[in-house]
Amino acid sequence: AQSVTQLDSQVPVFEEAPVELRCNYSSSVSVYLFWYVQYPNQGLQLLLKYLSGSTLVKGINGFEAEFNKSQTSFHLRKPSVHISDTAEYFCAVSKAAGNKLTFGGGTRVLVKP
Amino acid sequence: DTGVSQDPRHKITKRGQNVTFRCDPISEHNRLYWYRQTLGQGPEFLTYFQNEAQLEKSRLLSDRFSAERPKGSFSTLEIQRTEQGDSAMYLCASGRTEREWNEQFFGPGTRLTVL
């Protein structure tokens, strides 16, 4: 079985500052990795995904994440955040294409002016 | 592509009543997933379908929950004899099985409140 741990439940950050959201996973098999964002009162939207290949993955809205197999991590980063990045971010894994997603508990990002 | 839709968006019911939610996936998607999200938590998998076949059901799902996808298009999730602990956001997602399409597209959710 897989599990996902998001180490920070809340991350306050000032506008135009960088942010990193940490995600560690546990699995006995190779996994696919995802980051989703949930804006207030909206559904989940995919930011980026790692299936194979380059360990540095670029997503929408200037976000990127790096897959580290030895550390079983998939941390999300953005070099300069905007007020509009205020949202909840979820890391997720699946063990095969199209399989169920196992989510972490989420990290709430609050961007301050 | 009109996206995944869910109906109703909000449901308030009394304990012991039955409720049914509907999900309409993106039209060409053959997989449909149900998740539940409680306040402050990440979504939790409930069940998923490939076409009309239910391929997996969470062990955490009680017998009061049942889901169907009779014609491989829309799906319904029914909760019988609701309990206060069933209060949550119920999320539906759809996707395709082709390897390069390993993305699940989520609907806006149905928020259930059990009084």
Short mmCIF file of C-alpha atoms in Angstrom, two decimals:
data_model
loop_
_atom_site.label_atom_id
_atom_site.label_comp_id
_atom_site.label_asym_id
_atom_site.label_seq_id
_atom_site.Cartn_x
_atom_site.Cartn_y
_atom_site.Cartn_z
CA ALA A 1 0.00 0.00 0.00
CA GLN A 2 1.10 3.56 -0.64
CA SER A 3 1.05 6.49 1.74
CA VAL A 4 1.81 10.19 1.34
CA THR A 5 3.02 12.63 3.96
CA GLN A 6 2.91 16.36 3.50
CA LEU A 7 5.14 17.69 6.20
CA ASP A 8 3.65 21.16 6.52
CA SER A 9 -0.05 21.70 7.09
CA GLN A 10 0.22 25.47 6.59
CA VAL A 11 2.80 27.67 4.87
CA PRO A 12 2.51 31.44 5.16
CA VAL A 13 4.61 33.28 2.58
CA PHE A 14 4.98 36.86 1.40
CA GLU A 15 4.12 37.83 -2.16
CA GLU A 16 7.05 37.46 -4.60
CA ALA A 17 8.93 35.21 -2.16
CA PRO A 18 9.78 31.60 -3.06
CA VAL A 19 7.87 28.68 -1.61
CA GLU A 20 8.58 24.98 -1.22
CA LEU A 21 5.97 22.42 -0.24
CA ARG A 22 7.32 19.11 0.96
CA CYS A 23 5.95 15.70 0.04
CA ASN A 24 7.29 12.28 0.97
CA TYR A 25 5.76 9.00 -0.07
CA SER A 26 6.02 5.37 0.86
CA SER A 27 5.47 2.54 -1.58
CA SER A 28 6.75 -0.96 -2.24
CA VAL A 29 6.44 -0.46 -6.00
CA SER A 30 7.25 2.29 -8.48
CA VAL A 31 4.69 5.07 -8.41
CA TYR A 32 3.43 7.97 -10.42
CA LEU A 33 3.42 11.29 -8.56
CA PHE A 34 1.10 14.27 -8.78
CA TRP A 35 0.48 17.69 -7.31
CA TYR A 36 -3.06 19.07 -7.30
CA VAL A 37 -4.25 22.52 -6.24
CA GLN A 38 -7.63 23.35 -4.73
CA TYR A 39 -8.62 27.00 -4.79
CA PRO A 40 -11.30 28.14 -2.34
CA ASN A 41 -14.70 26.71 -3.28
CA GLN A 42 -13.33 25.04 -6.40
CA GLY A 43 -12.49 21.51 -7.50
CA LEU A 44 -9.05 19.94 -7.64
CA GLN A 45 -6.86 20.95 -10.57
CA LEU A 46 -3.70 19.17 -11.70
CA LEU A 47 -0.54 21.26 -11.37
CA LEU A 48 1.97 18.71 -12.60
CA LYS A 49 2.77 15.01 -12.73
CA TYR A 50 5.79 12.72 -12.82
CA LEU A 51 5.39 9.49 -14.77
CA SER A 52 8.97 8.79 -15.92
CA GLY A 53 11.98 10.49 -17.47
CA SER A 54 13.45 13.76 -16.24
CA THR A 55 13.18 14.11 -12.49
CA LEU A 56 12.48 17.84 -12.74
CA VAL A 57 8.89 18.40 -13.80
CA LYS A 58 7.46 21.74 -14.81
CA GLY A 59 3.77 22.44 -14.39
CA ILE A 60 1.25 25.21 -14.79
CA ASN A 61 1.40 28.65 -13.17
CA GLY A 62 5.20 28.57 -12.78
CA PHE A 63 5.32 25.57 -10.43
CA GLU A 64 7.89 22.80 -10.67
CA ALA A 65 8.66 19.67 -8.68
CA GLU A 66 11.62 17.36 -8.36
CA PHE A 67 11.34 13.61 -7.98
CA ASN A 68 13.99 12.10 -5.70
CA LYS A 69 13.77 8.33 -5.67
CA SER A 70 16.41 7.77 -2.99
CA GLN A 71 14.65 10.15 -0.61
CA THR A 72 11.17 9.14 -1.79
CA SER A 73 10.27 12.79 -2.11
CA PHE A 74 8.45 14.98 -4.61
CA HIS A 75 8.74 18.56 -3.36
CA LEU A 76 6.89 21.38 -5.09
CA ARG A 77 8.49 24.78 -5.64
CA LYS A 78 7.71 28.18 -7.06
CA PRO A 79 10.37 30.90 -7.22
CA SER A 80 7.99 33.83 -6.77
CA VAL A 81 4.42 33.50 -5.51
CA HIS A 82 1.41 35.70 -6.17
CA ILE A 83 -1.61 36.45 -4.05
CA SER A 84 -3.59 34.23 -6.43
CA ASP A 85 -1.50 31.21 -5.36
CA THR A 86 -3.35 31.17 -2.04
CA ALA A 87 -4.89 27.70 -2.04
CA GLU A 88 -4.55 24.19 -0.68
CA TYR A 89 -2.03 21.91 -2.36
CA PHE A 90 -2.22 18.13 -2.38
CA CYS A 91 0.48 15.62 -3.24
CA ALA A 92 -0.76 12.27 -4.54
CA VAL A 93 0.58 8.95 -5.80
CA SER A 94 -0.75 6.07 -7.86
CA LYS A 95 0.91 2.77 -8.54
CA ALA A 96 -0.18 2.43 -12.16
CA ALA A 97 -1.67 4.42 -14.98
CA GLY A 98 -5.30 5.18 -14.27
CA ASN A 99 -5.30 3.67 -10.79
CA LYS A 100 -6.71 5.28 -7.68
CA LEU A 101 -4.88 8.24 -6.19
CA THR A 102 -3.63 8.24 -2.62
CA PHE A 103 -3.47 11.80 -1.32
CA GLY A 104 -1.53 13.51 1.41
CA GLY A 105 -3.25 15.63 4.00
CA GLY A 106 -2.68 18.86 2.11
CA THR A 107 -0.68 22.05 2.66
CA ARG A 108 -2.51 25.33 2.93
CA VAL A 109 -0.54 28.19 1.38
CA LEU A 110 -1.43 31.70 2.44
CA VAL A 111 0.26 34.42 0.39
CA LYS A 112 0.50 37.72 2.22
CA PRO A 113 0.97 41.11 0.53
CA ASP B 1 -15.11 19.36 -23.22
CA THR B 2 -17.55 20.51 -20.58
CA GLY B 3 -15.69 19.03 -17.64
CA VAL B 4 -16.92 16.71 -14.90
CA SER B 5 -20.25 17.73 -13.40
CA GLN B 6 -21.83 16.67 -10.14
CA ASP B 7 -25.36 17.03 -8.87
CA PRO B 8 -26.44 18.26 -6.41
CA ARG B 9 -23.71 20.63 -5.28
CA HIS B 10 -25.05 20.68 -1.73
CA LYS B 11 -27.24 18.24 0.19
CA ILE B 12 -28.54 18.57 3.73
CA THR B 13 -30.26 15.55 5.17
CA LYS B 14 -31.34 14.12 8.47
CA ARG B 15 -29.63 11.15 10.04
CA GLY B 16 -31.12 7.90 8.82
CA GLN B 17 -32.22 9.19 5.43
CA ASN B 18 -30.90 7.87 2.10
CA VAL B 19 -29.13 10.16 -0.34
CA THR B 20 -28.02 9.74 -3.95
CA PHE B 21 -25.44 11.77 -5.84
CA ARG B 22 -24.84 11.87 -9.57
CA CYS B 23 -21.62 12.35 -11.54
CA ASP B 24 -21.34 13.01 -15.27
CA PRO B 25 -17.78 12.44 -16.50
CA ILE B 26 -16.03 13.94 -19.49
CA SER B 27 -17.61 12.17 -22.44
CA GLU B 28 -14.66 10.21 -23.83
CA HIS B 29 -13.36 9.10 -20.44
CA ASN B 30 -13.78 5.41 -19.66
CA ARG B 31 -12.73 5.58 -15.99
CA LEU B 32 -14.75 7.19 -13.22
CA TYR B 33 -13.63 7.59 -9.61
CA TRP B 34 -15.33 8.56 -6.35
CA TYR B 35 -13.46 10.14 -3.44
CA ARG B 36 -14.52 11.61 -0.11
CA GLN B 37 -12.91 14.66 1.48
CA THR B 38 -13.51 15.69 5.07
CA LEU B 39 -12.61 19.12 6.39
CA GLY B 40 -8.87 19.66 6.62
CA GLN B 41 -8.00 16.34 5.03
CA GLY B 42 -6.94 15.11 1.63
CA PRO B 43 -9.38 13.21 -0.58
CA GLU B 44 -9.85 9.54 0.28
CA PHE B 45 -10.53 6.94 -2.41
CA LEU B 46 -13.92 5.22 -2.33
CA THR B 47 -14.34 3.30 -5.57
CA TYR B 48 -13.74 3.39 -9.33
CA PHE B 49 -15.19 2.08 -12.57
CA GLN B 50 -13.82 1.23 -15.96
CA ASN B 51 -16.77 1.57 -18.31
CA GLU B 52 -19.62 -0.10 -16.37
CA ALA B 53 -17.42 -2.46 -14.33
CA GLN B 54 -16.63 -1.54 -10.73
CA LEU B 55 -12.94 -2.46 -10.47
CA GLU B 56 -12.10 -1.55 -6.90
CA LYS B 57 -13.89 -0.57 -3.73
CA SER B 58 -12.19 0.77 -0.63
CA ARG B 59 -12.15 -1.53 2.38
CA LEU B 60 -13.09 1.50 4.43
CA LEU B 61 -16.38 1.80 2.59
CA SER B 62 -19.26 0.50 4.65
CA ASP B 63 -22.06 -1.60 3.19
CA ARG B 64 -24.30 1.47 3.38
CA PHE B 65 -22.47 2.89 0.37
CA SER B 66 -23.16 1.68 -3.15
CA ALA B 67 -22.12 3.02 -6.52
CA GLU B 68 -23.27 2.22 -10.03
CA ARG B 69 -22.34 3.15 -13.57
CA PRO B 70 -24.97 1.23 -15.52
CA LYS B 71 -24.18 2.27 -19.09
CA GLY B 72 -20.58 3.28 -18.68
CA SER B 73 -21.45 6.96 -18.74
CA PHE B 74 -22.81 8.74 -15.65
CA SER B 75 -22.48 7.24 -12.17
CA THR B 76 -24.51 7.40 -8.97
CA LEU B 77 -23.31 7.08 -5.39
CA GLU B 78 -25.96 6.15 -2.83
CA ILE B 79 -25.60 6.32 0.94
CA GLN B 80 -28.24 4.49 2.92
CA ARG B 81 -29.17 5.31 6.52
CA THR B 82 -26.87 8.32 6.65
CA GLU B 83 -24.87 9.03 9.80
CA GLN B 84 -23.31 12.27 10.98
CA GLY B 85 -19.90 10.85 10.17
CA ASP B 86 -20.89 10.74 6.49
CA SER B 87 -20.78 14.55 6.35
CA ALA B 88 -18.09 15.37 3.81
CA MET B 89 -17.41 16.57 0.29
CA TYR B 90 -17.93 13.76 -2.23
CA LEU B 91 -15.70 14.18 -5.27
CA CYS B 92 -16.01 12.54 -8.65
CA ALA B 93 -13.20 12.35 -11.19
CA SER B 94 -12.83 10.85 -14.64
CA GLY B 95 -9.92 9.79 -16.80
CA ARG B 96 -8.69 7.60 -19.61
CA THR B 97 -6.66 4.41 -19.40
CA GLU B 98 -4.17 5.24 -22.15
CA ARG B 99 -0.74 5.52 -20.56
CA GLU B 100 -0.12 9.09 -21.62
CA TRP B 101 -3.41 10.21 -20.14
CA ASN B 102 -2.75 9.33 -16.52
CA GLU B 103 -4.66 12.35 -15.25
CA GLN B 104 -7.88 12.43 -13.28
CA PHE B 105 -10.13 15.42 -13.88
CA PHE B 106 -12.17 16.34 -10.84
CA GLY B 107 -15.66 17.73 -10.58
CA PRO B 108 -16.69 20.47 -8.14
CA GLY B 109 -17.97 17.98 -5.56
CA THR B 110 -21.19 17.43 -3.64
CA ARG B 111 -21.12 18.69 -0.08
CA LEU B 112 -23.20 16.48 2.23
CA THR B 113 -24.30 17.65 5.65
CA VAL B 114 -26.02 15.10 7.89
CA LEU B 115 -27.93 16.66 10.77
#
